[in-house]
PDB file of C-alpha atoms in Angstrom:
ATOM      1  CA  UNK I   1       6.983 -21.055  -4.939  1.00 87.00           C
ATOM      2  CA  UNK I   2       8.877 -21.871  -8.308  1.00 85.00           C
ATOM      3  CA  UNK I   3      11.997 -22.011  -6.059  1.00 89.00           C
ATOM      4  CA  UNK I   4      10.583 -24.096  -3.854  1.00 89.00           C
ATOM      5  CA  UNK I   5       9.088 -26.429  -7.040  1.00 87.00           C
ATOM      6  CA  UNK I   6      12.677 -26.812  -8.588  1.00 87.00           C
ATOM      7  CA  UNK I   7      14.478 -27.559  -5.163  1.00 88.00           C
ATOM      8  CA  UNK I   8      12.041 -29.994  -3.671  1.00 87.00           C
ATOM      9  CA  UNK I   9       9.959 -31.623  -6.080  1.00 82.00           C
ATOM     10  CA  UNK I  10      11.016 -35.037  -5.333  1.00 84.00           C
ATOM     11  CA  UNK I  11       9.660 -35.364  -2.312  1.00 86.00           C
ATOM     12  CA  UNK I  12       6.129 -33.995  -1.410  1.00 87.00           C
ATOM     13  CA  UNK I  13       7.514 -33.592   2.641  1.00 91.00           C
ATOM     14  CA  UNK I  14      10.146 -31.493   1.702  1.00 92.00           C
ATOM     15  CA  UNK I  15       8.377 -29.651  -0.681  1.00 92.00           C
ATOM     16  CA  UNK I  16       4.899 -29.328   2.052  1.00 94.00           C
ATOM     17  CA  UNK I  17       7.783 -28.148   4.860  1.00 95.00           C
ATOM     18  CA  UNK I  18       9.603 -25.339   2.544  1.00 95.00           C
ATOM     19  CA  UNK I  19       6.251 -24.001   0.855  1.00 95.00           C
ATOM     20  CA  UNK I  20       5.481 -22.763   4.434  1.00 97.00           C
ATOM     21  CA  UNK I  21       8.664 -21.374   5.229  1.00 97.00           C
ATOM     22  CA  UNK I  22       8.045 -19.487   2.239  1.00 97.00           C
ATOM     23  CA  UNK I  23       4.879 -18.361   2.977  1.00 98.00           C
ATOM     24  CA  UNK I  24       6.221 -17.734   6.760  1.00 98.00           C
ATOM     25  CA  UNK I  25       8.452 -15.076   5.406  1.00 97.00           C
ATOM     26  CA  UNK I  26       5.820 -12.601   4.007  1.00 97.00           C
ATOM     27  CA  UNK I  27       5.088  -9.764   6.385  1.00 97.00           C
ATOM     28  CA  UNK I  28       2.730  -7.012   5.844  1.00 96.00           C
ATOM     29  CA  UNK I  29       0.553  -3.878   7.773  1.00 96.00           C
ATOM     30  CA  UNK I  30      -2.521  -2.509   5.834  1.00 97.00           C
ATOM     31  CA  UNK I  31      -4.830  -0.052   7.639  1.00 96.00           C
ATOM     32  CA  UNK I  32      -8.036  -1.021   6.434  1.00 97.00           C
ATOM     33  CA  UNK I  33      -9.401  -4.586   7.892  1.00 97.00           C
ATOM     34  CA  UNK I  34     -10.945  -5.375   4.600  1.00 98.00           C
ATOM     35  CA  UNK I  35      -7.754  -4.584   2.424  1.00 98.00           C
ATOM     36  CA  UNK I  36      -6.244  -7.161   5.028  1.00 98.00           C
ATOM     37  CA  UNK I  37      -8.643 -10.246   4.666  1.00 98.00           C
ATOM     38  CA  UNK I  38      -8.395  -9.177   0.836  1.00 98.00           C
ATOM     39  CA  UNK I  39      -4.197  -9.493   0.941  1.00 98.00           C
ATOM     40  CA  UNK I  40      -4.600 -12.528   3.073  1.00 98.00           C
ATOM     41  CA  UNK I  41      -7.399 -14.341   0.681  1.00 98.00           C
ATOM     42  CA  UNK I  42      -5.245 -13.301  -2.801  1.00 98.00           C
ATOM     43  CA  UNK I  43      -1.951 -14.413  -1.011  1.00 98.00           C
ATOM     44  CA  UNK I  44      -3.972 -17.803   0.119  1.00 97.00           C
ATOM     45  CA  UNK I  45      -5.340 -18.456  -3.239  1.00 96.00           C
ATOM     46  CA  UNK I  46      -1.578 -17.659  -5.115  1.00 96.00           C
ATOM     47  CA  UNK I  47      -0.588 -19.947  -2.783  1.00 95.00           C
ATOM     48  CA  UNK I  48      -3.281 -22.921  -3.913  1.00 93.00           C
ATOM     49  CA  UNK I  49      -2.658 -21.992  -7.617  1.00 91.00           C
ATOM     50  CA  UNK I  50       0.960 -22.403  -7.276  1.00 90.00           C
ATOM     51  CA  UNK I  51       1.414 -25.378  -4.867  1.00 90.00           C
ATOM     52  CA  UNK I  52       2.117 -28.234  -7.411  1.00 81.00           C
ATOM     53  CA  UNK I  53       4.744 -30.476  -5.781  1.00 71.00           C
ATOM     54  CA  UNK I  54       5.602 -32.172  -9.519  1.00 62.00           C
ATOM     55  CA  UNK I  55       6.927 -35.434  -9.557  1.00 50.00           C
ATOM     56  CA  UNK I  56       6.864 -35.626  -5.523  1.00 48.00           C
ATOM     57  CA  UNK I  57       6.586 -39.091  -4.359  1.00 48.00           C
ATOM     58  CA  UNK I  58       6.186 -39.327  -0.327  1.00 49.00           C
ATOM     59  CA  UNK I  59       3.907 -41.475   1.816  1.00 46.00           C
ATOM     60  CA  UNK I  60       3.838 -38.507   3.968  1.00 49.00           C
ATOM     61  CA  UNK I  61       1.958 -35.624   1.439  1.00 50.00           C
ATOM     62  CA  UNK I  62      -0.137 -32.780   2.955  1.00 56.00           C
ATOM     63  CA  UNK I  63      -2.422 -33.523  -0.327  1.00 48.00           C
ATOM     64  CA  UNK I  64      -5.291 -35.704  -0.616  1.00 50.00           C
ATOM     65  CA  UNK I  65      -5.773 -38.264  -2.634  1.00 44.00           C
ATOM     66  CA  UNK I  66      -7.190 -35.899  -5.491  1.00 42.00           C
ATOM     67  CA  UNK I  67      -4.931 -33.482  -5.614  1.00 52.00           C
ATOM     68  CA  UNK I  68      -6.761 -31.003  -3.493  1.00 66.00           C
ATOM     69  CA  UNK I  69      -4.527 -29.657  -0.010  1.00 84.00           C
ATOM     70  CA  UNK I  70      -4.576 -31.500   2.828  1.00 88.00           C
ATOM     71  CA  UNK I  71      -6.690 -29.648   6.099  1.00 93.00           C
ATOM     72  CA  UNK I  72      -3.386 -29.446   8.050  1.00 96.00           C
ATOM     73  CA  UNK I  73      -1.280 -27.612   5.869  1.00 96.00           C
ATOM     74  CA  UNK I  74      -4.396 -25.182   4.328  1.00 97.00           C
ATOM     75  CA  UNK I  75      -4.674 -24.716   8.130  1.00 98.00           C
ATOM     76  CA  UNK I  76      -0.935 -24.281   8.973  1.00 98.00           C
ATOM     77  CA  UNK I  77      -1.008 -21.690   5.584  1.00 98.00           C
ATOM     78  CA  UNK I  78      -3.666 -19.755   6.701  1.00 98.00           C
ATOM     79  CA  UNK I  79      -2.292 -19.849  10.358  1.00 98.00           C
ATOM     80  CA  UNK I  80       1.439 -17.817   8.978  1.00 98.00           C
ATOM     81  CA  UNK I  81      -1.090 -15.553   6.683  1.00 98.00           C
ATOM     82  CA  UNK I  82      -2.994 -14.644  10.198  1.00 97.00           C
ATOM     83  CA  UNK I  83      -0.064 -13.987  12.151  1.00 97.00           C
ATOM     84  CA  UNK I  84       1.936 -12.263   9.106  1.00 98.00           C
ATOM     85  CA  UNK I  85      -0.331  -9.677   7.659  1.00 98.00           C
ATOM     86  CA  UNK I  86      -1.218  -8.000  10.218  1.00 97.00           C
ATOM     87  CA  UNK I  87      -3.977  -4.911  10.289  1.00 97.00           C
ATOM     88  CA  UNK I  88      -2.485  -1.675  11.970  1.00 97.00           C
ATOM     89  CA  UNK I  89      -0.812   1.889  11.734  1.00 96.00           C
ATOM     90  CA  UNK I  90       2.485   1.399  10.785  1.00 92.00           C
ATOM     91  CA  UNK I  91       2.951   5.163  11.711  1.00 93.00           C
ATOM     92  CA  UNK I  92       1.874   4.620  15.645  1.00 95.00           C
ATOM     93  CA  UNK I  93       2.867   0.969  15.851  1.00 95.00           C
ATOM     94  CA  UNK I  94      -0.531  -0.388  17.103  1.00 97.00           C
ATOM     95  CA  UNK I  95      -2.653  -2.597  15.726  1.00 95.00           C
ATOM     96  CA  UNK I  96      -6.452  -1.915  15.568  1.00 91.00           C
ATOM     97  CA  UNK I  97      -7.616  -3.193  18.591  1.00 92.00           C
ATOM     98  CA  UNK I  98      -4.650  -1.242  20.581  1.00 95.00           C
ATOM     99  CA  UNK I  99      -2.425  -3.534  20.453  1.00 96.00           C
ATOM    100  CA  UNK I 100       1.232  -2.834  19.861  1.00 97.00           C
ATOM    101  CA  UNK I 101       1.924  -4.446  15.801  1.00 97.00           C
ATOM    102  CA  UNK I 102       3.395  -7.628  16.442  1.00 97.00           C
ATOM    103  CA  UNK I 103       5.459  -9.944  14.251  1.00 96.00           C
ATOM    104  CA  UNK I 104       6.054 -14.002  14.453  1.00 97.00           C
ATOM    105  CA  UNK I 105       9.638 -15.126  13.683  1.00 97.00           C
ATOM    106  CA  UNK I 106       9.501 -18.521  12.523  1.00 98.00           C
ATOM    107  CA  UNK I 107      12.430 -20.386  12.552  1.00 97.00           C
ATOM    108  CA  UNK I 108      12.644 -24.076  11.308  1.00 97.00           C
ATOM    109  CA  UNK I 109      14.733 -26.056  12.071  1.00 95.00           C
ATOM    110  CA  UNK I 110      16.367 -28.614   9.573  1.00 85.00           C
ATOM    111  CA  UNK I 111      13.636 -30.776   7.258  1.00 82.00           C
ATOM    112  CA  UNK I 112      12.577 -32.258  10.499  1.00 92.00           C
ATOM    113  CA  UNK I 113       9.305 -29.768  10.377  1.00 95.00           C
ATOM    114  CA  UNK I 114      10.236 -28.431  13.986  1.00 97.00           C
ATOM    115  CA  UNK I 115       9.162 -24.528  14.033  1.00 97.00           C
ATOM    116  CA  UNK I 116      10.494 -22.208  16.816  1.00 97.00           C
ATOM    117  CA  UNK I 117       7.905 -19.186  16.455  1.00 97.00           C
ATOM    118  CA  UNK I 118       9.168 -16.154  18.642  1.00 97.00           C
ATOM    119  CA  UNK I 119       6.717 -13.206  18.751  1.00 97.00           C
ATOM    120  CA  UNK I 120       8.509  -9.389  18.787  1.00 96.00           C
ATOM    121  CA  UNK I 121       7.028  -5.541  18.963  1.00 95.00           C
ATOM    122  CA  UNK I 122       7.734  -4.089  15.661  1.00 93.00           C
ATOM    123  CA  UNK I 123       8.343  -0.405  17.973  1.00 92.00           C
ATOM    124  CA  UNK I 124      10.932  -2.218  19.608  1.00 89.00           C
ATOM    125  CA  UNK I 125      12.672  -3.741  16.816  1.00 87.00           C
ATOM    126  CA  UNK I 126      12.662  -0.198  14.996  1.00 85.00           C
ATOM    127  CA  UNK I 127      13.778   1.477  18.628  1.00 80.00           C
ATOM    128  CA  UNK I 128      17.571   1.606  18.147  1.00 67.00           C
ATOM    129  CA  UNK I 129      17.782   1.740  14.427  1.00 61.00           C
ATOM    130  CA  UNK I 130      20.150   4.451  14.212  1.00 58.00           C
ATOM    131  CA  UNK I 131      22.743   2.331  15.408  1.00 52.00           C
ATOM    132  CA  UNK I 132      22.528  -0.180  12.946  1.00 52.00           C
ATOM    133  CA  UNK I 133      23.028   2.379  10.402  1.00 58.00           C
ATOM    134  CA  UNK I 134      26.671   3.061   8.824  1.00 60.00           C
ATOM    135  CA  UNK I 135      27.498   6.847   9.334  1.00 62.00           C
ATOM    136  CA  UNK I 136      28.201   8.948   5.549  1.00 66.00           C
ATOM    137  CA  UNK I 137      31.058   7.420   4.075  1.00 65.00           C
ATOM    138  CA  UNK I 138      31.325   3.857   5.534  1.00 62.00           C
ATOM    139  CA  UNK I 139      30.407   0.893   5.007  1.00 61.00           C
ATOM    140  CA  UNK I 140      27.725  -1.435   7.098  1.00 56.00           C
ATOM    141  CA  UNK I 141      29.690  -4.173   9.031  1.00 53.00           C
ATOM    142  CA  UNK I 142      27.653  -6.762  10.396  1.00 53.00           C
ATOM    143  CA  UNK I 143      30.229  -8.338  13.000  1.00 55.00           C
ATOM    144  CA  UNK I 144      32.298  -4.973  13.534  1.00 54.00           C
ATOM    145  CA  UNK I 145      33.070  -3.407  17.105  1.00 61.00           C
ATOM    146  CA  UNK I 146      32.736   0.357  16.963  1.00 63.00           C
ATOM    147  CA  UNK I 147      32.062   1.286  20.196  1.00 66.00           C
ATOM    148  CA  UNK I 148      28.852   2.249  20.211  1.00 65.00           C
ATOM    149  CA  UNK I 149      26.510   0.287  21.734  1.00 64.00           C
ATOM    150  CA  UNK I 150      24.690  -2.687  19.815  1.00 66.00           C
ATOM    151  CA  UNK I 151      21.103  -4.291  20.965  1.00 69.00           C
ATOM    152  CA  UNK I 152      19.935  -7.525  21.110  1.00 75.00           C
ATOM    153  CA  UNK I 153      16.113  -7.801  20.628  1.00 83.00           C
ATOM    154  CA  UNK I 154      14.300  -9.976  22.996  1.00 88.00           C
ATOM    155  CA  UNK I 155      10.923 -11.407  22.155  1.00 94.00           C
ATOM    156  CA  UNK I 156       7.822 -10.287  23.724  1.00 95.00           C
ATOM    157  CA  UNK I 157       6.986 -14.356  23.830  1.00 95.00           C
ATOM    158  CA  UNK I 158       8.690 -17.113  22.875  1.00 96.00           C
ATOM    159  CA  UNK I 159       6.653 -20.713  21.773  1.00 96.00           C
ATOM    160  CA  UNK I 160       7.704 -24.554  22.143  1.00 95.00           C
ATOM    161  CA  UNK I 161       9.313 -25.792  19.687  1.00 96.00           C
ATOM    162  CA  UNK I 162       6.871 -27.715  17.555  1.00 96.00           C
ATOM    163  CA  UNK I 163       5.440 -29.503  14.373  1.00 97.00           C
ATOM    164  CA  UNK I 164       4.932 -27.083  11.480  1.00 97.00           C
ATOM    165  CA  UNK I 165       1.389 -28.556  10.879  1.00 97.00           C
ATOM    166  CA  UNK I 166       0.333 -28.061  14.530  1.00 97.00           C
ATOM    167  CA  UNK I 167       1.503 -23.883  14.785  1.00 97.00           C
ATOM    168  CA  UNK I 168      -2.408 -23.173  14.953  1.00 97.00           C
ATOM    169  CA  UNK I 169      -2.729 -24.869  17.715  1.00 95.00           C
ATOM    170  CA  UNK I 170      -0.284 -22.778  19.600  1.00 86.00           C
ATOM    171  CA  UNK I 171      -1.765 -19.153  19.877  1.00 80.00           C
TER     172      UNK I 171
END
């Protein structure tokens, strides 16, 4: 959030917009339900304590008029904390009720607030890890042609492009 602070301070937009990408890119599995709305409260309340868009100066600000966070983005915040930390076996790849552990990918697009959220299987996303490891003695290359085969992930689902404010409203 201090990144975000120093980069975008001038305007309260900018600054609303990249303090949820930031938050968007936390990811977590805990076991125990409790130790999850724990992580997810602590990371929430970090998140209050720290927002302080300083010197931001936009007719379009997520915060009220007394300084307090605007319903939309505490909404959109607690929305990425939902779909990010996540309560499941990390060993079996399911989440408590069953489910396989799934991840969002959130993707915005420019400082237009336009999300792409695509959802994938964390047991297929670890399936063909071996091959995206260098052997003993060479070095990882990203773009290289080997040989051996490469995968592409494909979502489980994929979501409309839309308004970072309104990602609740697309579960």
């Amino acid at each position: 959030m201090e990144a975000v602070r120093k980069q975008f301070s001038k305007n309260r937009y900018e600054y609303d917009l990249a303090s949820a990408q930031a938050v968007s890119s936390m990811y977590g599995v805990e076991l125990l339900p409790d130790n999850v709305e724990t992580c997810r409260q602590r990371l929430f309340d970090t998140y209050q304590q720290l927002y302080n868009p300083m010197g931001a100066t936009s007719s379009s600000s997520c915060r009220g008029d007394r300084g307090e966070l605007s319903p939309e983005l505490t909404r959109c915040i607690q929305f990425l904390l939902r779909k990010n930390i996540l309560c499941g076996d990390a060993l079996t790849m399911l989440q408590q009720d069953g489910q396989p552990i799934t991840f969002c990918e959130w993707t915005f697009i420019g400082l237009n607030g336009k999300v792409k959220r695509r959802d994938f299987e964390l047991a297929e996303l670890l399936r063909n890890v071996e091959y995206d490891k260098p052997k003993a003695g060479e070095e990882g290359l990203l773009f290289a042609d080997t040989g051996e085969p490469t995968f592409v992930h494909l979502p489980k689902r994929e979501f409309p492009l839309t308004d970072y404010l309104k990602l609740p409203d697309y579960e």
